[in-house]
Amino acid sequence: MEGEIYLRSPTLYIFKDEQLQLVISNEIENSLPLLSCRLKEAISGEVSLTFSIPSDHSDSQYIREGCWVVIRDMDGVCRPFVIIEENEVHDENLIREFTTEELAVNELNDEIVTDVRPQNTDARDALTRILSNAGSRWQVGIVDDLGIASTNVYYESVMSGIQKIIEKWGGEIRFRVTMDSQNRITGRYIDLFKQLGRKTGKRFEYRKDLTKVERYVDMKSLKTALFGRGKGEETDSGEYGRRITFKDVVWSKAKGDPTDKPAGQEWVGDPNALQQWGHWNDDGTRRHRFGVFIDEEETDPAKLLKKTWDHLQTINKPHVTYKMDVIDLEYASGGELKHEAVRLGDSVYVIDKNFAHDIRVEARVIEIDRDLLDPTQTKLVLGNVIGDIGSLVKRLQDELRKKVSVGDPISWLEGAIETENLQFERSGAYVYINNEDGILTTNRPKNDIDNPPDLAVQIRSAGVRIAAGRNPDGSYRWRTLLTGNGLIADAIATGRIRTDSVDIGDDAGRVLISKGNIIIKGGSLEVYSTSDASDNGVLIKGNRITTNFIKNPNFDNTPGEEWIFKEGSRYNSSKKVIELDGSETRDYTGVSQYFDVYHPRATFQALFKINVTIGSTPAAVRFYFWNYDKDGNRLADKSYTVPLPLYQDIYLLNRTIDFPVGTTRSRVYVQGDFKRDVTAAMELHWVKGFYEEYVTQQQIDMIPVDVHSVQAKPEIQQFNIRWQSPGLGSGVERKVGRISFNRRFSTLSSSGRIAVVLTPINVDSSYYVARPANIAEDGFDLWVYTLRSVGSGEREINGLAYRVDYLAHI
């Protein structure tokens, strides 16, 4: 419960596919021990958990990439993470080290908001609408009153939408989950606070709980004046031209404005910052340090001027931060010194009289790197956040991705050109000409030992090369070259490339587009496997894909109004599911959908949620297919019926169908039968399917077995396991035995795996967790972990195993 203090050795809850696999704690006898455990939090939103375990412990095998890790923080709040990196060290210690990121960030970056435009509303409403539009499992949690604002989120990730909320409404974010008494995750929440932390009066003093302090002063981002640029002005063609400015807006201090800004001036400056931090002129005056402020959405010049001034006030003085090694007295005292507690966002005091100038400062805790096993090794950062280049690059990438998607293809480039030109005009140049270097231009004198140049341009007879830094040995890092053979560069920013031929690819003939989109307006994309374009290849045009190899390889039918509904079925728009009623007089209740058939065999799946205890009443689900030829004649029907297990609340119906010869169109019925009157007895969440075969055997041999979710030979098996419980107490983990698959899976590629889903189906199925281990092509080890006591006798488990490959090597 939030508000309690957890000061014992940390406990980690390990989940796989939302099933608890393992509990790690140094306080549990014979448990997998923690060798290290650090929780790092930053006001900027970066949160991570790192931990290490011995690799030779038997339970170590249950932890791997993709597992979830839940830990209760110092206030008892459950913080969820996902393992994204593992480093295994094989020396005399045999250690596995894991790095995680927040589960919410991992999931919400993969959920898309299509179009949400919260206008003149509060942050809670905006966050609710973003999560609802994306169909996210994350819910709105605690949200402080942050006032009224507006924003637009258009084909962006949920995380991008949350960032927009923070930019427009303000506030600081926290992600958390809730868990019940059986350590099951029951809810996922996003909290938005006006400000994390509180003003505690906590004092860090040298020789008491402050073991080391470092003071950093950063002037790299300091500016005393800013040019302002707003949204591009829309042209008659629908594109965007030059950005708006506040050139014609006038400010006067005599009339109450923050500073004087005459008409015709495209920038606004801070005179006080100029006198203190401006560049020195030979005549004793100072000149401004200029920068550029861009607001992609602002269309009002007066508001743009105010926003530019407000941003200037955040960068018109050096950023000062303090990095400290401290003793976590609250943790070390076992909770007796609660007044010594420190949390992210707290305002605290630092006192150190051992510097040349005494440090007596009040600042916010903007970063905590807490050692959860050794409270003497906790580290804090106080003061203003200093942005790192990685964060800047990521934000630029996100902005570029967003602007491409909303039809503003060159506005980002215009802003980049404006910024680069301003910086170019204000940069210095030192020119050296000799037979060895040719013409060499640097940003600082070559002989400046204390501050050597790190930017250079060199011209020789062979061409031009540009360096944006130096190598560790002191030589220039030449990464951009222009020669008679062409241009070579790490990155090229351009608005348009006009050519009759583009040659893209590495020596192996591969083209990789990472984390981006390809947008073709008014044209088509043709891909050929031969240089003379003789294979007809793949043609993507409009909303059609034509190919020699695959035709409509898979389909995904989510519930909607377009389904064909019969009596006792309906679409629930609020839950985005199809509801099916039970009936004593009607055998089956269901819905149907038409689809085109291109191959003689396909596999179908339907996911149901059952809202009533079945008990001893017979119940079943089924697929029923009406098949037609190209002339509309009805061919033989196909049906597959499966009895429902007792008390199972989620059921995945999975069947492969061989269509009658000549089938070109089919109507699939997805139905349920309960033999009693129950409203909304079952919910249909989705129907998915994929074709199994390629056109020719030769083409099958040419294509890899698995290409993402499209499979040439998909492999999936359903099975039932019966095992004898000897009578197990609560908290017992036991290996039941080795389970063999009905059919051996084909050999996996280096990136593939076999996934196994296990569902206990007895009356006491919630008393224990079944999990697979040592999964191979022929079977797996079955383990059970009891959450409550399980009596003796036979138990049943339904299983589903399927092959997953993530990469294709063509």
CSV table of C-alpha atoms in Angstrom, one decimal, residues 322-620:
chain,number,residue,atom,x,y,z
A,322,TYR,CA,25.9,19.2,-7.8
A,323,LYS,CA,26.7,15.5,-8.0
A,324,MET,CA,26.9,13.9,-4.6
A,325,ASP,CA,27.8,10.6,-3.0
A,326,VAL,CA,25.6,10.3,0.1
A,327,ILE,CA,24.6,7.8,2.9
A,328,ASP,CA,20.9,7.0,2.8
A,329,LEU,CA,20.3,7.4,6.5
A,330,GLU,CA,16.7,6.5,6.3
A,331,TYR,CA,17.5,3.1,4.7
A,332,ALA,CA,20.6,2.5,6.8
A,333,SER,CA,18.7,3.1,10.1
A,334,GLY,CA,15.9,0.6,9.3
A,335,GLY,CA,13.3,3.4,9.2
A,336,GLU,CA,14.1,5.0,12.5
A,337,LEU,CA,15.4,8.2,10.9
A,338,LYS,CA,12.4,8.9,8.7
A,339,HIS,CA,13.1,12.6,8.8
A,340,GLU,CA,16.3,11.9,6.8
A,341,ALA,CA,14.2,10.5,3.8
A,342,VAL,CA,15.0,11.8,0.4
A,343,ARG,CA,12.9,11.3,-2.7
A,344,LEU,CA,13.1,12.3,-6.4
A,345,GLY,CA,12.0,15.9,-6.8
A,346,ASP,CA,12.6,16.9,-3.1
A,347,SER,CA,14.0,20.3,-2.3
A,348,VAL,CA,17.0,19.8,0.0
A,349,TYR,CA,19.9,21.8,1.4
A,350,VAL,CA,23.6,21.1,0.8
A,351,ILE,CA,26.3,22.4,3.2
A,352,ASP,CA,30.0,21.9,2.6
A,353,LYS,CA,32.5,24.3,4.0
A,354,ASN,CA,35.5,22.6,2.5
A,355,PHE,CA,35.3,24.3,-0.9
A,356,ALA,CA,37.3,27.4,-1.8
A,357,HIS,CA,33.8,29.1,-1.4
A,358,ASP,CA,31.5,27.5,1.1
A,359,ILE,CA,28.6,25.7,-0.5
A,360,ARG,CA,25.2,26.5,1.0
A,361,VAL,CA,22.6,25.9,-1.6
A,362,GLU,CA,19.0,24.8,-1.9
A,363,ALA,CA,18.2,22.7,-4.9
A,364,ARG,CA,15.9,19.9,-6.2
A,365,VAL,CA,16.9,16.3,-6.3
A,366,ILE,CA,16.8,15.7,-10.1
A,367,GLU,CA,18.4,12.3,-10.1
A,368,ILE,CA,18.7,9.5,-7.6
A,369,ASP,CA,20.9,6.4,-8.2
A,370,ARG,CA,19.9,4.3,-5.2
A,371,ASP,CA,21.9,1.2,-4.2
A,372,LEU,CA,19.2,-1.0,-2.7
A,373,LEU,CA,21.7,-3.4,-1.1
A,374,ASP,CA,24.2,-0.8,0.3
A,375,PRO,CA,22.7,2.5,1.5
A,376,THR,CA,26.2,4.0,1.7
A,377,GLN,CA,26.6,3.9,-2.1
A,378,THR,CA,23.6,6.1,-3.1
A,379,LYS,CA,24.3,9.0,-5.5
A,380,LEU,CA,22.3,12.2,-6.0
A,381,VAL,CA,22.3,14.9,-8.6
A,382,LEU,CA,20.9,18.3,-7.5
A,383,GLY,CA,20.0,21.4,-9.5
A,384,ASN,CA,19.0,22.0,-13.1
A,385,VAL,CA,18.8,19.2,-15.6
A,386,ILE,CA,21.6,19.3,-18.2
A,387,GLY,CA,20.3,17.7,-21.4
A,388,ASP,CA,22.5,15.1,-23.1
A,389,ILE,CA,23.1,14.8,-26.8
A,390,GLY,CA,21.3,11.4,-26.9
A,391,SER,CA,18.1,12.9,-25.6
A,392,LEU,CA,18.4,15.8,-28.1
A,393,VAL,CA,18.9,13.5,-31.0
A,394,LYS,CA,16.0,11.3,-29.9
A,395,ARG,CA,13.7,14.3,-29.7
A,396,LEU,CA,14.8,15.5,-33.2
A,397,GLN,CA,14.1,12.1,-34.6
A,398,ASP,CA,10.6,12.1,-32.9
A,399,GLU,CA,9.9,15.5,-34.3
A,400,LEU,CA,11.0,14.5,-37.8
A,401,ARG,CA,8.8,11.4,-37.7
A,402,LYS,CA,5.8,13.4,-36.6
A,403,LYS,CA,6.2,16.1,-39.2
A,404,VAL,CA,6.5,13.6,-42.0
A,405,SER,CA,3.3,12.0,-41.0
A,406,VAL,CA,1.2,15.2,-40.9
A,407,GLY,CA,2.0,16.4,-44.4
A,408,ASP,CA,4.7,19.0,-43.6
A,409,PRO,CA,7.6,17.4,-45.5
A,410,ILE,CA,10.1,20.3,-45.5
A,411,SER,CA,9.3,22.5,-42.5
A,412,TRP,CA,11.8,20.7,-40.3
A,413,LEU,CA,14.5,21.2,-43.0
A,414,GLU,CA,13.8,24.9,-43.2
A,415,GLY,CA,14.2,25.2,-39.5
A,416,ALA,CA,17.4,23.2,-39.6
A,417,ILE,CA,18.8,25.4,-42.4
A,418,GLU,CA,17.9,28.6,-40.5
A,419,THR,CA,19.6,27.4,-37.4
A,420,GLU,CA,22.7,26.2,-39.2
A,421,ASN,CA,23.0,29.5,-41.1
A,422,LEU,CA,22.7,31.5,-37.9
A,423,GLN,CA,25.4,29.4,-36.2
A,424,PHE,CA,27.5,29.5,-39.4
A,425,GLU,CA,27.4,33.3,-39.6
A,426,ARG,CA,28.5,33.6,-36.0
A,427,SER,CA,31.3,31.0,-36.1
A,428,GLY,CA,35.0,31.9,-36.3
A,429,ALA,CA,37.4,30.6,-38.9
A,430,TYR,CA,41.2,30.1,-38.9
A,431,VAL,CA,42.7,29.4,-42.4
A,432,TYR,CA,46.0,27.6,-43.1
A,433,ILE,CA,47.4,27.1,-46.6
A,434,ASN,CA,50.4,24.9,-47.3
A,435,ASN,CA,51.5,22.1,-49.6
A,436,GLU,CA,50.9,19.4,-46.9
A,437,ASP,CA,47.4,20.4,-45.7
A,438,GLY,CA,46.1,22.1,-48.8
A,439,ILE,CA,43.5,24.6,-47.5
A,440,LEU,CA,42.6,23.8,-43.9
A,441,THR,CA,39.9,25.8,-42.0
A,442,THR,CA,39.4,25.3,-38.2
A,443,ASN,CA,37.1,26.8,-35.6
A,444,ARG,CA,40.0,27.6,-33.2
A,445,PRO,CA,43.7,28.2,-33.7
A,446,LYS,CA,45.7,25.0,-34.4
A,447,ASN,CA,48.3,25.9,-31.7
A,448,ASP,CA,45.7,26.4,-29.0
A,449,ILE,CA,46.8,23.7,-26.5
A,450,ASP,CA,44.2,24.5,-23.8
A,451,ASN,CA,41.3,24.6,-26.2
A,452,PRO,CA,42.3,22.9,-29.5
A,453,PRO,CA,40.0,23.1,-32.6
A,454,ASP,CA,37.4,20.3,-33.0
A,455,LEU,CA,35.8,21.4,-36.3
A,456,ALA,CA,37.7,21.4,-39.5
A,457,VAL,CA,37.2,21.6,-43.3
A,458,GLN,CA,40.1,20.5,-45.6
A,459,ILE,CA,40.4,21.1,-49.4
A,460,ARG,CA,42.8,19.1,-51.5
A,461,SER,CA,43.0,18.2,-55.2
A,462,ALA,CA,41.2,14.9,-54.3
A,463,GLY,CA,38.2,16.7,-52.9
A,464,VAL,CA,36.8,18.1,-49.7
A,465,ARG,CA,36.4,16.5,-46.3
A,466,ILE,CA,34.8,17.8,-43.1
A,467,ALA,CA,35.4,16.8,-39.4
A,468,ALA,CA,33.0,17.4,-36.6
A,469,GLY,CA,35.2,16.2,-33.8
A,470,ARG,CA,38.5,14.5,-32.9
A,471,ASN,CA,39.5,10.8,-32.3
A,472,PRO,CA,41.0,9.7,-29.0
A,473,ASP,CA,44.5,10.0,-30.5
A,474,GLY,CA,44.0,13.7,-31.3
A,475,SER,CA,43.5,13.3,-35.1
A,476,TYR,CA,40.4,14.8,-36.8
A,477,ARG,CA,37.4,12.5,-37.2
A,478,TRP,CA,36.8,12.9,-41.0
A,479,ARG,CA,33.3,11.5,-41.6
A,480,THR,CA,32.0,13.7,-44.5
A,481,LEU,CA,33.8,13.5,-47.8
A,482,LEU,CA,33.1,15.0,-51.3
A,483,THR,CA,35.2,13.7,-54.1
A,484,GLY,CA,34.9,13.0,-57.8
A,485,ASN,CA,33.4,9.6,-56.9
A,486,GLY,CA,30.5,11.1,-55.0
A,487,LEU,CA,29.4,12.2,-51.5
A,488,ILE,CA,30.1,10.0,-48.4
A,489,ALA,CA,28.5,11.1,-45.1
A,490,ASP,CA,27.1,9.7,-41.8
A,491,ALA,CA,23.9,11.7,-42.3
A,492,ILE,CA,22.4,13.8,-45.1
A,493,ALA,CA,19.5,16.2,-44.5
A,494,THR,CA,17.8,17.3,-47.7
A,495,GLY,CA,14.3,18.4,-48.9
A,496,ARG,CA,14.4,16.7,-52.3
A,497,ILE,CA,16.6,14.4,-54.4
A,498,ARG,CA,16.0,14.4,-58.2
A,499,THR,CA,17.7,11.6,-60.1
A,500,ASP,CA,16.8,8.9,-62.6
A,501,SER,CA,18.5,6.2,-60.5
A,502,VAL,CA,19.2,5.6,-56.8
A,503,ASP,CA,21.5,2.8,-55.7
A,504,ILE,CA,20.9,1.8,-52.1
A,505,GLY,CA,22.4,-1.1,-50.2
A,506,ASP,CA,25.5,-2.5,-48.6
A,507,ASP,CA,27.9,-5.0,-50.1
A,508,ALA,CA,25.5,-7.9,-49.2
A,509,GLY,CA,22.7,-6.2,-51.2
A,510,ARG,CA,20.6,-5.4,-48.1
A,511,VAL,CA,18.7,-2.2,-47.4
A,512,LEU,CA,17.7,-1.4,-43.8
A,513,ILE,CA,15.2,1.3,-42.8
A,514,SER,CA,15.2,1.5,-39.0
A,515,LYS,CA,12.4,3.0,-37.0
A,516,GLY,CA,11.0,5.0,-39.9
A,517,ASN,CA,8.3,5.2,-42.5
A,518,ILE,CA,8.3,5.2,-46.3
A,519,ILE,CA,5.6,7.5,-47.7
A,520,ILE,CA,4.8,7.5,-51.4
A,521,LYS,CA,2.2,10.0,-52.6
A,522,GLY,CA,0.4,9.5,-55.9
A,523,GLY,CA,2.7,6.7,-57.1
A,524,SER,CA,3.6,3.1,-56.5
A,525,LEU,CA,6.4,0.9,-55.1
A,526,GLU,CA,7.7,-2.0,-57.3
A,527,VAL,CA,10.3,-4.5,-55.9
A,528,TYR,CA,12.1,-7.0,-58.2
A,529,SER,CA,14.4,-9.8,-57.3
A,530,THR,CA,16.2,-9.7,-60.7
A,531,SER,CA,18.2,-6.8,-62.1
A,532,ASP,CA,16.3,-6.9,-65.4
A,533,ALA,CA,12.8,-6.7,-63.6
A,534,SER,CA,11.8,-10.0,-65.2
A,535,ASP,CA,10.1,-11.6,-62.2
A,536,ASN,CA,7.1,-9.2,-61.9
A,537,GLY,CA,8.2,-8.8,-58.3
A,538,VAL,CA,6.0,-7.0,-55.8
A,539,LEU,CA,3.8,-4.1,-56.7
A,540,ILE,CA,2.3,-1.9,-54.0
A,541,LYS,CA,-0.2,0.7,-55.4
A,542,GLY,CA,-3.1,2.3,-53.6
A,543,ASN,CA,-4.5,-0.2,-51.2
A,544,ARG,CA,-3.5,-3.3,-53.2
A,545,ILE,CA,-0.4,-5.6,-53.0
A,546,THR,CA,0.3,-7.8,-56.0
A,547,THR,CA,3.1,-10.4,-55.9
A,548,ASN,CA,4.4,-13.7,-57.4
A,549,PHE,CA,5.1,-15.1,-53.9
A,550,ILE,CA,2.3,-14.2,-51.5
A,551,LYS,CA,-1.3,-13.0,-52.0
A,552,ASN,CA,-2.9,-11.5,-48.9
A,553,PRO,CA,-0.7,-13.5,-46.5
A,554,ASN,CA,-2.7,-12.8,-43.4
A,555,PHE,CA,-5.7,-10.9,-42.1
A,556,ASP,CA,-6.8,-9.5,-38.7
A,557,ASN,CA,-10.5,-8.8,-38.1
A,558,THR,CA,-11.1,-6.7,-35.1
A,559,PRO,CA,-14.7,-6.3,-33.8
A,560,GLY,CA,-16.6,-3.5,-35.5
A,561,GLU,CA,-20.0,-2.4,-36.9
A,562,GLU,CA,-19.1,-3.9,-40.3
A,563,TRP,CA,-19.6,-7.5,-39.0
A,564,ILE,CA,-22.8,-9.4,-39.9
A,565,PHE,CA,-24.8,-9.8,-36.6
A,566,LYS,CA,-27.5,-12.4,-35.9
A,567,GLU,CA,-30.0,-12.6,-33.0
A,568,GLY,CA,-28.2,-12.5,-29.7
A,569,SER,CA,-25.1,-10.7,-30.9
A,570,ARG,CA,-24.0,-7.1,-30.9
A,571,TYR,CA,-21.0,-4.8,-31.1
A,572,ASN,CA,-20.1,-3.0,-27.8
A,573,SER,CA,-18.4,0.2,-29.0
A,574,SER,CA,-17.3,1.2,-25.5
A,575,LYS,CA,-15.4,-2.1,-24.9
A,576,LYS,CA,-14.6,-2.6,-28.6
A,577,VAL,CA,-15.7,-6.2,-28.4
A,578,ILE,CA,-18.6,-8.3,-29.9
A,579,GLU,CA,-21.0,-9.7,-27.3
A,580,LEU,CA,-22.6,-13.1,-27.7
A,581,ASP,CA,-25.7,-14.1,-25.6
A,582,GLY,CA,-26.4,-17.6,-24.4
A,583,SER,CA,-29.8,-19.2,-25.1
A,584,GLU,CA,-31.7,-22.3,-24.0
A,585,THR,CA,-33.6,-22.5,-27.3
A,586,ARG,CA,-31.0,-21.4,-29.8
A,587,ASP,CA,-28.0,-23.7,-30.4
A,588,TYR,CA,-25.5,-21.1,-31.5
A,589,THR,CA,-25.1,-17.4,-31.3
A,590,GLY,CA,-22.6,-15.7,-33.5
A,591,VAL,CA,-21.4,-13.3,-36.1
A,592,SER,CA,-20.0,-13.7,-39.6
A,593,GLN,CA,-17.6,-12.0,-42.0
A,594,TYR,CA,-16.8,-12.5,-45.7
A,595,PHE,CA,-13.2,-12.8,-47.0
A,596,ASP,CA,-11.5,-13.7,-50.3
A,597,VAL,CA,-9.7,-17.1,-50.6
A,598,TYR,CA,-6.3,-17.3,-52.4
A,599,HIS,CA,-4.9,-20.6,-51.2
A,600,PRO,CA,-6.4,-24.0,-50.4
A,601,ARG,CA,-5.4,-23.9,-46.7
A,602,ALA,CA,-5.5,-21.3,-43.9
A,603,THR,CA,-5.2,-21.2,-40.1
A,604,PHE,CA,-7.8,-19.3,-38.1
A,605,GLN,CA,-7.7,-18.1,-34.4
A,606,ALA,CA,-10.5,-16.5,-32.4
A,607,LEU,CA,-10.0,-15.1,-28.9
A,608,PHE,CA,-13.0,-15.3,-26.5
A,609,LYS,CA,-13.6,-14.0,-23.0
A,610,ILE,CA,-16.2,-16.1,-21.1
A,611,ASN,CA,-18.2,-14.0,-18.6
A,612,VAL,CA,-20.1,-16.9,-16.9
A,613,THR,CA,-19.1,-20.0,-15.0
A,614,ILE,CA,-19.8,-22.9,-17.3
A,615,GLY,CA,-19.9,-25.6,-14.5
A,616,SER,CA,-21.5,-28.8,-15.7
A,617,THR,CA,-23.6,-27.1,-18.4
A,618,PRO,CA,-22.3,-28.2,-21.9
A,619,ALA,CA,-20.8,-25.3,-23.8
A,620,ALA,CA,-18.8,-25.0,-27.0
